[in-house]
Coordinates of C-alpha atoms in Angstrom, one line a residue:
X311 CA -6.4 -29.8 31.1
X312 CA -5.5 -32.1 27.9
X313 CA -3.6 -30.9 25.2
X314 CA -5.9 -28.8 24.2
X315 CA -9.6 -27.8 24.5
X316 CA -12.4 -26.6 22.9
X317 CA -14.4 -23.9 25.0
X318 CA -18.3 -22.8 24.4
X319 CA -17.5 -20.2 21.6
X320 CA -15.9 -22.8 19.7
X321 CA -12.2 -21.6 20.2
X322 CA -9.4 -23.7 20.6
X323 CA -7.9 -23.1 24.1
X324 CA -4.0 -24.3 24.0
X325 CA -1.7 -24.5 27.6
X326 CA 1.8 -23.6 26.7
X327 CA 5.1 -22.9 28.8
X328 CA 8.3 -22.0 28.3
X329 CA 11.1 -23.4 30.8
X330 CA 14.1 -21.0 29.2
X331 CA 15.4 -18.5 32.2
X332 CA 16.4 -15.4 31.3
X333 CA 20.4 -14.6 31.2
X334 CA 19.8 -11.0 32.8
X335 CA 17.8 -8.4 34.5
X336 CA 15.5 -6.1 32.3
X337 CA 15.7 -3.8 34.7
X338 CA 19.7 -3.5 35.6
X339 CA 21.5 -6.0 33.0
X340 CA 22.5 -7.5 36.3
X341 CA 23.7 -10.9 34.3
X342 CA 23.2 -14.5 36.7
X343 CA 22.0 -12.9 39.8
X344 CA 18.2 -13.9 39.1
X345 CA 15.6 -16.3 41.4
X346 CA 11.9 -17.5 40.2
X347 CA 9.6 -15.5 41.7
X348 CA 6.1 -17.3 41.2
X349 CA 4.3 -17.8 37.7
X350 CA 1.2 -15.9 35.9
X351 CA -1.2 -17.0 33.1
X352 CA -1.0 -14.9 30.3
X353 CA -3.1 -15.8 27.2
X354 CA -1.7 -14.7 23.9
X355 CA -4.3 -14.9 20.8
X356 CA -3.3 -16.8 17.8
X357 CA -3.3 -17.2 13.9
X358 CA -6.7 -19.3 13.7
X359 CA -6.7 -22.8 13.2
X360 CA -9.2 -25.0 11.2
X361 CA -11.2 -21.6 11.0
X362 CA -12.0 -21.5 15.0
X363 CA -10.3 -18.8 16.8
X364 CA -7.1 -19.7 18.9
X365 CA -5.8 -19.1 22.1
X366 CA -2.4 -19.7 24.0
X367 CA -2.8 -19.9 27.4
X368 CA 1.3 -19.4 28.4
X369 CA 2.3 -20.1 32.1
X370 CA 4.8 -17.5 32.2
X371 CA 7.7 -17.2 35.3
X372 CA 8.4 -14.5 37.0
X373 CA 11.7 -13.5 37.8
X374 CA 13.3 -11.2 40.5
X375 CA 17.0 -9.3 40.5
X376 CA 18.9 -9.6 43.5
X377 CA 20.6 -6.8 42.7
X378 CA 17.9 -3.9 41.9
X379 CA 15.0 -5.9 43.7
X380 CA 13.3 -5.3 40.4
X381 CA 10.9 -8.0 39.1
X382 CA 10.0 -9.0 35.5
X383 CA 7.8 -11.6 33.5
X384 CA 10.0 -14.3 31.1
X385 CA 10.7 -12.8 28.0
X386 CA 8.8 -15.1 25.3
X387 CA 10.5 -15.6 21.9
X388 CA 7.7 -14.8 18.3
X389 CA 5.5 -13.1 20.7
X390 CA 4.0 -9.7 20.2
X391 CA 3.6 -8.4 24.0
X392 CA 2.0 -5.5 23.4
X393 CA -1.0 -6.8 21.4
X394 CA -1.0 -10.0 23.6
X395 CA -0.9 -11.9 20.1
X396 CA 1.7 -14.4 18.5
X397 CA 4.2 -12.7 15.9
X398 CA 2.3 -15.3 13.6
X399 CA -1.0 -13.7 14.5
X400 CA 0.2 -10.2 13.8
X401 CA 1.7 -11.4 10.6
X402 CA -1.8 -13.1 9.4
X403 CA -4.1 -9.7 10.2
X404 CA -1.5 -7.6 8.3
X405 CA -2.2 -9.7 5.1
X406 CA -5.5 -10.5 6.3
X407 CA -6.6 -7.2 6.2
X408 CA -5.6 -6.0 3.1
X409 CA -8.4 -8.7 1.7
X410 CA -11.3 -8.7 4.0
X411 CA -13.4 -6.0 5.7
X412 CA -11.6 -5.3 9.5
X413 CA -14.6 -6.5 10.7
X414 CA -14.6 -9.8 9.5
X415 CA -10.9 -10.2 10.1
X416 CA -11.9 -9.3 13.7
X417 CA -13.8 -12.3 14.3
X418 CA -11.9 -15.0 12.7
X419 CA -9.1 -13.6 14.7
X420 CA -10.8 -12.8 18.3
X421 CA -10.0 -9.4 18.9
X422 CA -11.1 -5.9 18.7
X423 CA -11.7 -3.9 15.5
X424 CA -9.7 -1.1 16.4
X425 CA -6.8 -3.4 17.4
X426 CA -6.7 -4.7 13.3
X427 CA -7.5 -1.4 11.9
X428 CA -4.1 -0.4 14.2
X429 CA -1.8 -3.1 12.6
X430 CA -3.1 -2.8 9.1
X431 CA -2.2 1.0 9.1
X432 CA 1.3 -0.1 10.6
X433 CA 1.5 -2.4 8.1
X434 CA -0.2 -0.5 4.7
X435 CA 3.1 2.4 5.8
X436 CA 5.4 -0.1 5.2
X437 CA 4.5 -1.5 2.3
X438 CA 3.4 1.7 0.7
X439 CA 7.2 2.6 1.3
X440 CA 9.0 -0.4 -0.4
X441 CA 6.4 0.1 -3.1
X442 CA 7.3 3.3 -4.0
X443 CA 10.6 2.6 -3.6
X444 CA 10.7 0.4 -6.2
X445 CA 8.1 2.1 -8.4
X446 CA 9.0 2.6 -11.8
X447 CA 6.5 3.9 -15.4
X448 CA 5.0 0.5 -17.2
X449 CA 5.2 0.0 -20.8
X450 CA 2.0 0.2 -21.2
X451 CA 0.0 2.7 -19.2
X452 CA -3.7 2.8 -18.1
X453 CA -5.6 5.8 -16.6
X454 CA -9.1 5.8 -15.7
X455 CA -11.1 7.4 -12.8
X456 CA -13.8 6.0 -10.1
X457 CA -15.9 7.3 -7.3
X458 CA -14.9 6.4 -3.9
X459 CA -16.4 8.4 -1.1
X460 CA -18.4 10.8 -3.3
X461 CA -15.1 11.9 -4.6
X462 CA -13.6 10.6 -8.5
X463 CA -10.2 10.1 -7.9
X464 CA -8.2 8.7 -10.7
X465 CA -6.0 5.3 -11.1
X466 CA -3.1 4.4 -12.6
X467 CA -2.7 1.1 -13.6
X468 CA 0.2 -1.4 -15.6
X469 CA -1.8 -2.6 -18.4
X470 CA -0.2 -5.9 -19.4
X471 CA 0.2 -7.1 -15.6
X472 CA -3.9 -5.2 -14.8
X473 CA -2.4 -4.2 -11.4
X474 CA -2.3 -0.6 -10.2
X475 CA 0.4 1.6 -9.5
X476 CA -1.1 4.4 -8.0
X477 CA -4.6 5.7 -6.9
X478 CA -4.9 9.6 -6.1
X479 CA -7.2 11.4 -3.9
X480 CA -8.5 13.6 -7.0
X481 CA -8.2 13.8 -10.8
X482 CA -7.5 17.2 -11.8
X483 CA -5.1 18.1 -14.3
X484 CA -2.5 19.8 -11.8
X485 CA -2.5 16.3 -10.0
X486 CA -2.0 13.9 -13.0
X487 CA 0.8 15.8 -14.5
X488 CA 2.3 15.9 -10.6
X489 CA 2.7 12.4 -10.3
X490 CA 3.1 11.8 -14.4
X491 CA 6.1 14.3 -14.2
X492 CA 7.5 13.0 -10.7
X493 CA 7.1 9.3 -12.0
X494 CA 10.6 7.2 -12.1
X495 CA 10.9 5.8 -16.0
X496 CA 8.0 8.1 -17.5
X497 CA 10.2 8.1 -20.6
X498 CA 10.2 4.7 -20.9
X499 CA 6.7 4.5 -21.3
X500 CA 5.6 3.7 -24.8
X501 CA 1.1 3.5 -24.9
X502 CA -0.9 5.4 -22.4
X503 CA -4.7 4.0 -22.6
X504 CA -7.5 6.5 -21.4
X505 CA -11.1 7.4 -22.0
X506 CA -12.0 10.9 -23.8
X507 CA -11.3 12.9 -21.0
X508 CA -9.2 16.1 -22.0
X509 CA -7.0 17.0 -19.4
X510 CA -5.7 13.2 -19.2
X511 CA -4.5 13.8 -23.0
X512 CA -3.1 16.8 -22.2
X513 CA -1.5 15.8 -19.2
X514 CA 0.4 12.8 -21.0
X515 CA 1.5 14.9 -23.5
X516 CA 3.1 17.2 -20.8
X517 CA 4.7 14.7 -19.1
X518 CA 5.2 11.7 -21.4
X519 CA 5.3 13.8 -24.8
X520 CA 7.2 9.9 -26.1
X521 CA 4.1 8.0 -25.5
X522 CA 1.3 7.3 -27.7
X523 CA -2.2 7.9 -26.8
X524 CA -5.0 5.3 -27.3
X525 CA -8.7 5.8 -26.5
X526 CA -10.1 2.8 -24.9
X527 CA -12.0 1.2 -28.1
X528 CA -14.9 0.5 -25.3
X529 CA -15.8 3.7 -24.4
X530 CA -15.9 4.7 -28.3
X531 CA -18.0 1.3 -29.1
X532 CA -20.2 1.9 -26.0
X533 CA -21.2 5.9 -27.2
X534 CA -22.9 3.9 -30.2
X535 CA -24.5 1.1 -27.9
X536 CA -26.1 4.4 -25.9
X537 CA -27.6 5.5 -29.2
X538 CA -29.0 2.0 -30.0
X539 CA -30.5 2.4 -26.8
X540 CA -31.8 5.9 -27.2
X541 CA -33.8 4.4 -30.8
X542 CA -35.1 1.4 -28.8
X543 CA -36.5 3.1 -26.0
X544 CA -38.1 6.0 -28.8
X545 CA -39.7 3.3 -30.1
X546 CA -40.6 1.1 -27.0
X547 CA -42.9 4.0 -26.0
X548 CA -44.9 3.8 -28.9
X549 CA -45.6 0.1 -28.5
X550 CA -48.9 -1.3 -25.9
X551 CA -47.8 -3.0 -23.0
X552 CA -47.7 -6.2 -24.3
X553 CA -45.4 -5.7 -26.9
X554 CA -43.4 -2.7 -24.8
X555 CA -42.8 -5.6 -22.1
X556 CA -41.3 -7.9 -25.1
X557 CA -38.9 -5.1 -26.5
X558 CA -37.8 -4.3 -22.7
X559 CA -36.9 -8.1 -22.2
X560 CA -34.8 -8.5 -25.3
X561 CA -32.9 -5.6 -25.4
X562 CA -29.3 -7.5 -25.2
X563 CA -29.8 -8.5 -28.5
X564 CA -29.4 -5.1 -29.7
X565 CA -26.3 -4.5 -28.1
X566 CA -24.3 -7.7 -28.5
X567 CA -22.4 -9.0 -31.6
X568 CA -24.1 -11.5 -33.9
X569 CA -22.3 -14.2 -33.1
X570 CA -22.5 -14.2 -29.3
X571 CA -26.4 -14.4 -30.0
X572 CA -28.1 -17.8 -29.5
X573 CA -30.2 -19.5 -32.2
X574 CA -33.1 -17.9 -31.0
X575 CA -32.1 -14.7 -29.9
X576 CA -30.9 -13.9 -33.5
X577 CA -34.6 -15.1 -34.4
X578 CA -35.9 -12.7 -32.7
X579 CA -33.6 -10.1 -33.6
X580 CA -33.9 -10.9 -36.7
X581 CA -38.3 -10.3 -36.4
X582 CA -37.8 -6.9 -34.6
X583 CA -35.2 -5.4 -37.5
X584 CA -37.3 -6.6 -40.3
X585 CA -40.6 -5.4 -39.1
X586 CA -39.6 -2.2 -37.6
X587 CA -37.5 0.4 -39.7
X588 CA -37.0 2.5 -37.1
X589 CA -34.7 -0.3 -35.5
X590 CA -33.3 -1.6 -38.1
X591 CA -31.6 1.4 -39.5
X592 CA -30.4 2.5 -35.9
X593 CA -28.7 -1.1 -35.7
X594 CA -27.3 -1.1 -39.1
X595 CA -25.4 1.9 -38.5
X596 CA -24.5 0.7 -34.6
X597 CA -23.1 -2.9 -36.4
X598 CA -21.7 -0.3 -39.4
X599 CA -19.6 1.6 -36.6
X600 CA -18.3 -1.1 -34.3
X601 CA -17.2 -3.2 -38.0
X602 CA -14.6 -0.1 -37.8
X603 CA -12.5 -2.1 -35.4
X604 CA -12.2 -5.4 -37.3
X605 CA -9.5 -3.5 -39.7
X606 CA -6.2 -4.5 -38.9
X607 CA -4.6 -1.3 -39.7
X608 CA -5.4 2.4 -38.9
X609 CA -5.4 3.0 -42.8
X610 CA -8.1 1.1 -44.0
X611 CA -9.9 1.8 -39.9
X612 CA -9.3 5.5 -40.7
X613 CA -10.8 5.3 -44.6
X614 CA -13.8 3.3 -42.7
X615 CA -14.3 6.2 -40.4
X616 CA -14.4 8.8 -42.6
X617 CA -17.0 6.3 -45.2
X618 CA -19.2 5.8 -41.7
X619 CA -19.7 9.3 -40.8
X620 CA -20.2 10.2 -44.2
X621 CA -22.8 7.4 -44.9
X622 CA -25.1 7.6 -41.8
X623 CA -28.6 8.5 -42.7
X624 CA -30.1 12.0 -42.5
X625 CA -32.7 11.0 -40.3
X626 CA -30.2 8.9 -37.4
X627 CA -27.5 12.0 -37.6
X628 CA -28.8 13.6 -34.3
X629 CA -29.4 10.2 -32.9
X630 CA -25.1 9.0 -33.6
X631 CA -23.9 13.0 -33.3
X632 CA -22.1 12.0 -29.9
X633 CA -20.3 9.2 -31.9
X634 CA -19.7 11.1 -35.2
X635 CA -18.0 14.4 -32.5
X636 CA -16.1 11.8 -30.7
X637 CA -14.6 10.4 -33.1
X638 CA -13.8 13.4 -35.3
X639 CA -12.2 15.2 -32.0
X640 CA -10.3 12.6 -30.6
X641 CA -10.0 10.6 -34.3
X642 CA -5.9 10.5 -34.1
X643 CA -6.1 8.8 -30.7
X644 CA -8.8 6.2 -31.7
X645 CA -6.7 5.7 -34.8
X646 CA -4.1 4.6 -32.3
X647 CA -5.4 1.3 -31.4
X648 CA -4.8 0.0 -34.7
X649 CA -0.5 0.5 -34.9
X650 CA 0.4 0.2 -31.1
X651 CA -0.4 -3.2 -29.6
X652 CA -4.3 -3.0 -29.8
X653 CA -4.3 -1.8 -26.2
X654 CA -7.1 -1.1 -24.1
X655 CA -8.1 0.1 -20.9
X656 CA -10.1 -3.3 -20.3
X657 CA -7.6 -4.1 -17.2
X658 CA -8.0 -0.6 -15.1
X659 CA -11.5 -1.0 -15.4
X660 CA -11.7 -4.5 -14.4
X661 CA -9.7 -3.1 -11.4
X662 CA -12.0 -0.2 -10.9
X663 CA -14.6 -3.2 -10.5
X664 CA -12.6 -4.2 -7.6
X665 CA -11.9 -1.8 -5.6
X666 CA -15.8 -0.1 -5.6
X667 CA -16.7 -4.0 -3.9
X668 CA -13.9 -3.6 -1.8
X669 CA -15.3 0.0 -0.2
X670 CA -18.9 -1.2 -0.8
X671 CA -17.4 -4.6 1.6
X672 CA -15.7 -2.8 4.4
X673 CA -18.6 0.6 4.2
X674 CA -16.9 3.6 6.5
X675 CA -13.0 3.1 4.9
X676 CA -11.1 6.3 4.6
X677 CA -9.3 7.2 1.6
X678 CA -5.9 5.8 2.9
X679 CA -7.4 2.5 3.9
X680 CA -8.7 1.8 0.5
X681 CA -5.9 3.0 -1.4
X682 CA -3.8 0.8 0.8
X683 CA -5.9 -2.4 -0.5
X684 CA -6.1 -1.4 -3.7
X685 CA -2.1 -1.3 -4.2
X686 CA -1.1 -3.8 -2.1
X687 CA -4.0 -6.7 -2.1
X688 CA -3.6 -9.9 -3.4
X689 CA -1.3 -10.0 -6.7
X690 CA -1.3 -12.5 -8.9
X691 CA 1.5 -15.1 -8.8
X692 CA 4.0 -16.0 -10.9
X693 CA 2.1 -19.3 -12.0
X694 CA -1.0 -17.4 -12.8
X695 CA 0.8 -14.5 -14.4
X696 CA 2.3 -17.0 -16.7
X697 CA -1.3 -18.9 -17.7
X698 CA -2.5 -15.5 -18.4
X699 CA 0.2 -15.0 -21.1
X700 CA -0.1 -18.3 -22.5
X701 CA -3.6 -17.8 -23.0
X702 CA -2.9 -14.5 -24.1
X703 CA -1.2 -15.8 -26.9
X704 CA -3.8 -18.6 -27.2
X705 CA -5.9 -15.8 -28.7
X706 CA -3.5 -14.2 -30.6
X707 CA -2.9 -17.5 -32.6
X708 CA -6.6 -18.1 -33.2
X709 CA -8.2 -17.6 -36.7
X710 CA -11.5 -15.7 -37.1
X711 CA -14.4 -16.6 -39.5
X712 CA -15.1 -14.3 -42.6
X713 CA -18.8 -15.2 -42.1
X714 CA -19.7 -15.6 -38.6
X715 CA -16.4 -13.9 -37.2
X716 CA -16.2 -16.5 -34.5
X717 CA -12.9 -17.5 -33.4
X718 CA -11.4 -20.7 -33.4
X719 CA -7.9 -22.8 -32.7
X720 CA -6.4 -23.4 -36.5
X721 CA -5.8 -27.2 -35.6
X722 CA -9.7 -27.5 -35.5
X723 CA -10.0 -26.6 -38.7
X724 CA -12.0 -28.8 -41.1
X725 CA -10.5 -29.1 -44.3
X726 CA -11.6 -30.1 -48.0
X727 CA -9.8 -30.3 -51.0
X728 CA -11.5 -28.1 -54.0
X729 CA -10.7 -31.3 -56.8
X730 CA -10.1 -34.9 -55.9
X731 CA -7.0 -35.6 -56.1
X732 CA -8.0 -38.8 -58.0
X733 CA -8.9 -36.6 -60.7
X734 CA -5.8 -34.6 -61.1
X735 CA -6.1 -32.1 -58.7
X736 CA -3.0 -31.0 -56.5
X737 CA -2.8 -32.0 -52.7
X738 CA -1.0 -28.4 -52.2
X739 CA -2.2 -26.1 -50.1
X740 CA -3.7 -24.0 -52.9
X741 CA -6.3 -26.9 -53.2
X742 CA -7.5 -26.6 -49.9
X743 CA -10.3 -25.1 -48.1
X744 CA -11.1 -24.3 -44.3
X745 CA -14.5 -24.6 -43.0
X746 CA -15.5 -23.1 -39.9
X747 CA -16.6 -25.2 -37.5
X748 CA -19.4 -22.4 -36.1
X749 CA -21.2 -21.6 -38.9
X750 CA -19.9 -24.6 -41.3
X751 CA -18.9 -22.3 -44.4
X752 CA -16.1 -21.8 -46.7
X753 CA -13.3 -19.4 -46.2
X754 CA -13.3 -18.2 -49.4
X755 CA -11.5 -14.8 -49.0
X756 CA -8.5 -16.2 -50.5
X757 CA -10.1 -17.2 -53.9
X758 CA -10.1 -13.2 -54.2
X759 CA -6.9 -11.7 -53.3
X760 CA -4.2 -10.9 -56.7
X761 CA -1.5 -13.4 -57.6
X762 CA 1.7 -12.6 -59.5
X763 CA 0.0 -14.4 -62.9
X764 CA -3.5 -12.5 -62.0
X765 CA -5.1 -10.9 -64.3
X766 CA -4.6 -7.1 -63.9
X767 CA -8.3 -5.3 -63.3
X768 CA -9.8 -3.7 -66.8
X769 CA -9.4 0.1 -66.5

């Protein structure tokens, strides 16, 4: 045999030995009383290598006691007897597993499903320990709920690092306030996010009565998307087939912002709301509602609430009455957003994403085998953690367009003086203008805000 071979599955086939003798009998402790007593193949599986599975074919010694007649194989050091696997195998399906379906684990590796569904539950008890061990309340809280296994069971997740804490096997109110109230640091906790979903409010304000609550601004926003939808599909029925087909095809442009719309998808926007009333007021009001979130205070959001409701036409009140209730009911928690970090539960559902693909992946996991990945998958590193900030703050720094509200880095900023400076203007920065370089107009909203030496407004 050479050094190694290749065999006709494609799997690397490795002879190994190991010439150290054992000090004593592992039967008696007899120590230096041992002989060789002939040798046996033993073929241990390995980590794989190169992506073909990987095997160590081990002549092993056998030893017998002169003492107790009793006989033993060599003791081999970062081997897992048992399995009949390397410690570095073991070590690779424990991680492995906690990423990939068992199946597919099972053959990269070689062995048998039930063999990595046994580790990974050794394993998932381990680190399910040291992770509650060192469990304490985030900052910034997320819950949320999804359905796994025809059940909704409800997450917990740290908002600013979007990993999850916690993921319970249902999502009553007894068993959110049990692990709220039995949660190490809950008074630390400053913003819990969470969708319109009573008995979450009332169970943070039970067990974290410190922490502020904030309705995810997406679930709000998408309640008027749904009755965008509802006027679009009223009207889409009246319409022949031709023209039904057309509406179908272009309904996106209904539901995104106006600056996210290509050239000629706000052409064709633009044709549908000015030849159909029945659209355009639906949209108006939709684009009216979601402009609620652009204030940067909950002040002038909550004066913009109250002017919304109040303005939206007789005829579209049934059509936004789910917005107009939502908003009224839970109108101190959606005010929230504005004062307390802009928070939102973007991260748990991002997560939620995850872990359905995960169960969808590996079909058949029990509760405890997906709960396992979802707490203790991959994590993001330090590196990455610390791009994520950085462009976190990336976007915080950006400017946004009056006009077109696109954002943009203030370095790129075109800029053009209101006088030459030839002519006696200044070259302060009260004689400059910025231009967006999206839509190419003027940010004139300075021209308009009061100076000390304005003016004062005639009564």
């Amino acid at each position: 045999m050479t050094e190694y071979e290749i065999d006709s599955d494609g799997a690397y086939r490795i002879p190994a030995s190991y010439n150290t003798a054992p000090e004593h009998c592992e039967k008696c402790g007899a120590v230096g009383n041992l002989y060789k007593h002939g040798t046996k193949k033993t073929v241990f599986v390995d980590a794989p290598v190169h992506g073909r599975q990987t095997f160590i074919e081990v002549t092993r010694l056998r030893f017998r006691c002169r003492d107790c007649g009793g006989t033993f194989m060599q003791p081999l050091p970062d081997m897992d007897d048992t399995r009949r696997m390397t410690v570095r195998c073991r070590d690779y399906i424990a991680r492995q597993a906690l990423l990939k379906p068992n199946t597919h684990v099972a053959e990269d590796v070689g062995v048998n499903e039930k063999v990595i569904r046994q580790i990974s539950s050794e394993n998932s008890e381990v680190l399910l320990a040291e992770h509650f061990e060192t469990l304490r309340a985030p900052r910034v809280l997320g819950i949320d709920e999804l359905k796994i296994g025809k059940e909704m069971r409800a997450i917990f997740t740290d908002v600013e690092t979007s990993w999850p804490i916690e993921l319970l096997p249902g999502r009553s109110s007894e068993e959110v306030v049990h692990f709220l109230g039995n949660l190490p640091g809950r008074k630390e906790t400053e913003v819990v996010t969470i969708d319109m979903w009573r008995p979450y409010r009332e169970a943070v304000s039970y067990a974290m009565p410190q922490a502020v609550i904030v309705v995810d601004k997406w679930h709000v926003l998408r309640i008027a998307n749904d009755a965008m939808e509802t006027a679009r599909r009223r009207y889409q029925g009246l319409l022949k087939d031709k023209d039904r087909r057309e509406l179908k095809r272009g309904k996106a442009i209904f539901l995104k912002a106006p600056y996210n719309l290509t050239d000629s998808e706000l052409l064709n926007l633009d044709g549908w709301l000015k030849n159909v009333p029945e659209l355009r007021g639906a949209y108006e009001t939709k684009e009216a509602f979601k402009a609620i979130w652009k204030h940067k205070n909950s002040d002038d959001a909550r004066e913009a609430l109250h002017a919304w409701r109040a303005g939206v036409p007789k005829h579209l009140l049934n059509l936004f009455r789910p917005a107009m209730t939502a908003t009224k009911n839970w109108e101190r928690e959606v005010l929230n957003y504005f004062d307390h970090g802009r928070f939102t539960n973007a991260p748990t559902e991002a997560r939620n994403r995850v872990i359905k693909m995960t169960n969808r992946l590996g079909a058949g996991y029990s509760f405890d085998a997906i709960r396992a990945r979802a707490l203790l998958g991959k994590r993001p590193g330090r590196v990455k953690a610390e791009k994520v900030a950085a462009e976190k703050a990336r976007k915080a720094s950006m400017v946004e367009c009056d006009i077109c509200k696109a954002l943009f880095e203030p370095s790129g900023l075109e800029v053009s003086h209101i006088t030459p400076i030839s002519a006696g203007g200044s070259a302060g920065p009260e004689n400059r203008l910025s231009v967006c370089p999206q839509c190419h107009r003027f940010h004139t909203k300075e021209w308009f805000k009061p100076h000390d030496d304005s003016t004062p407004l005639s009564e």
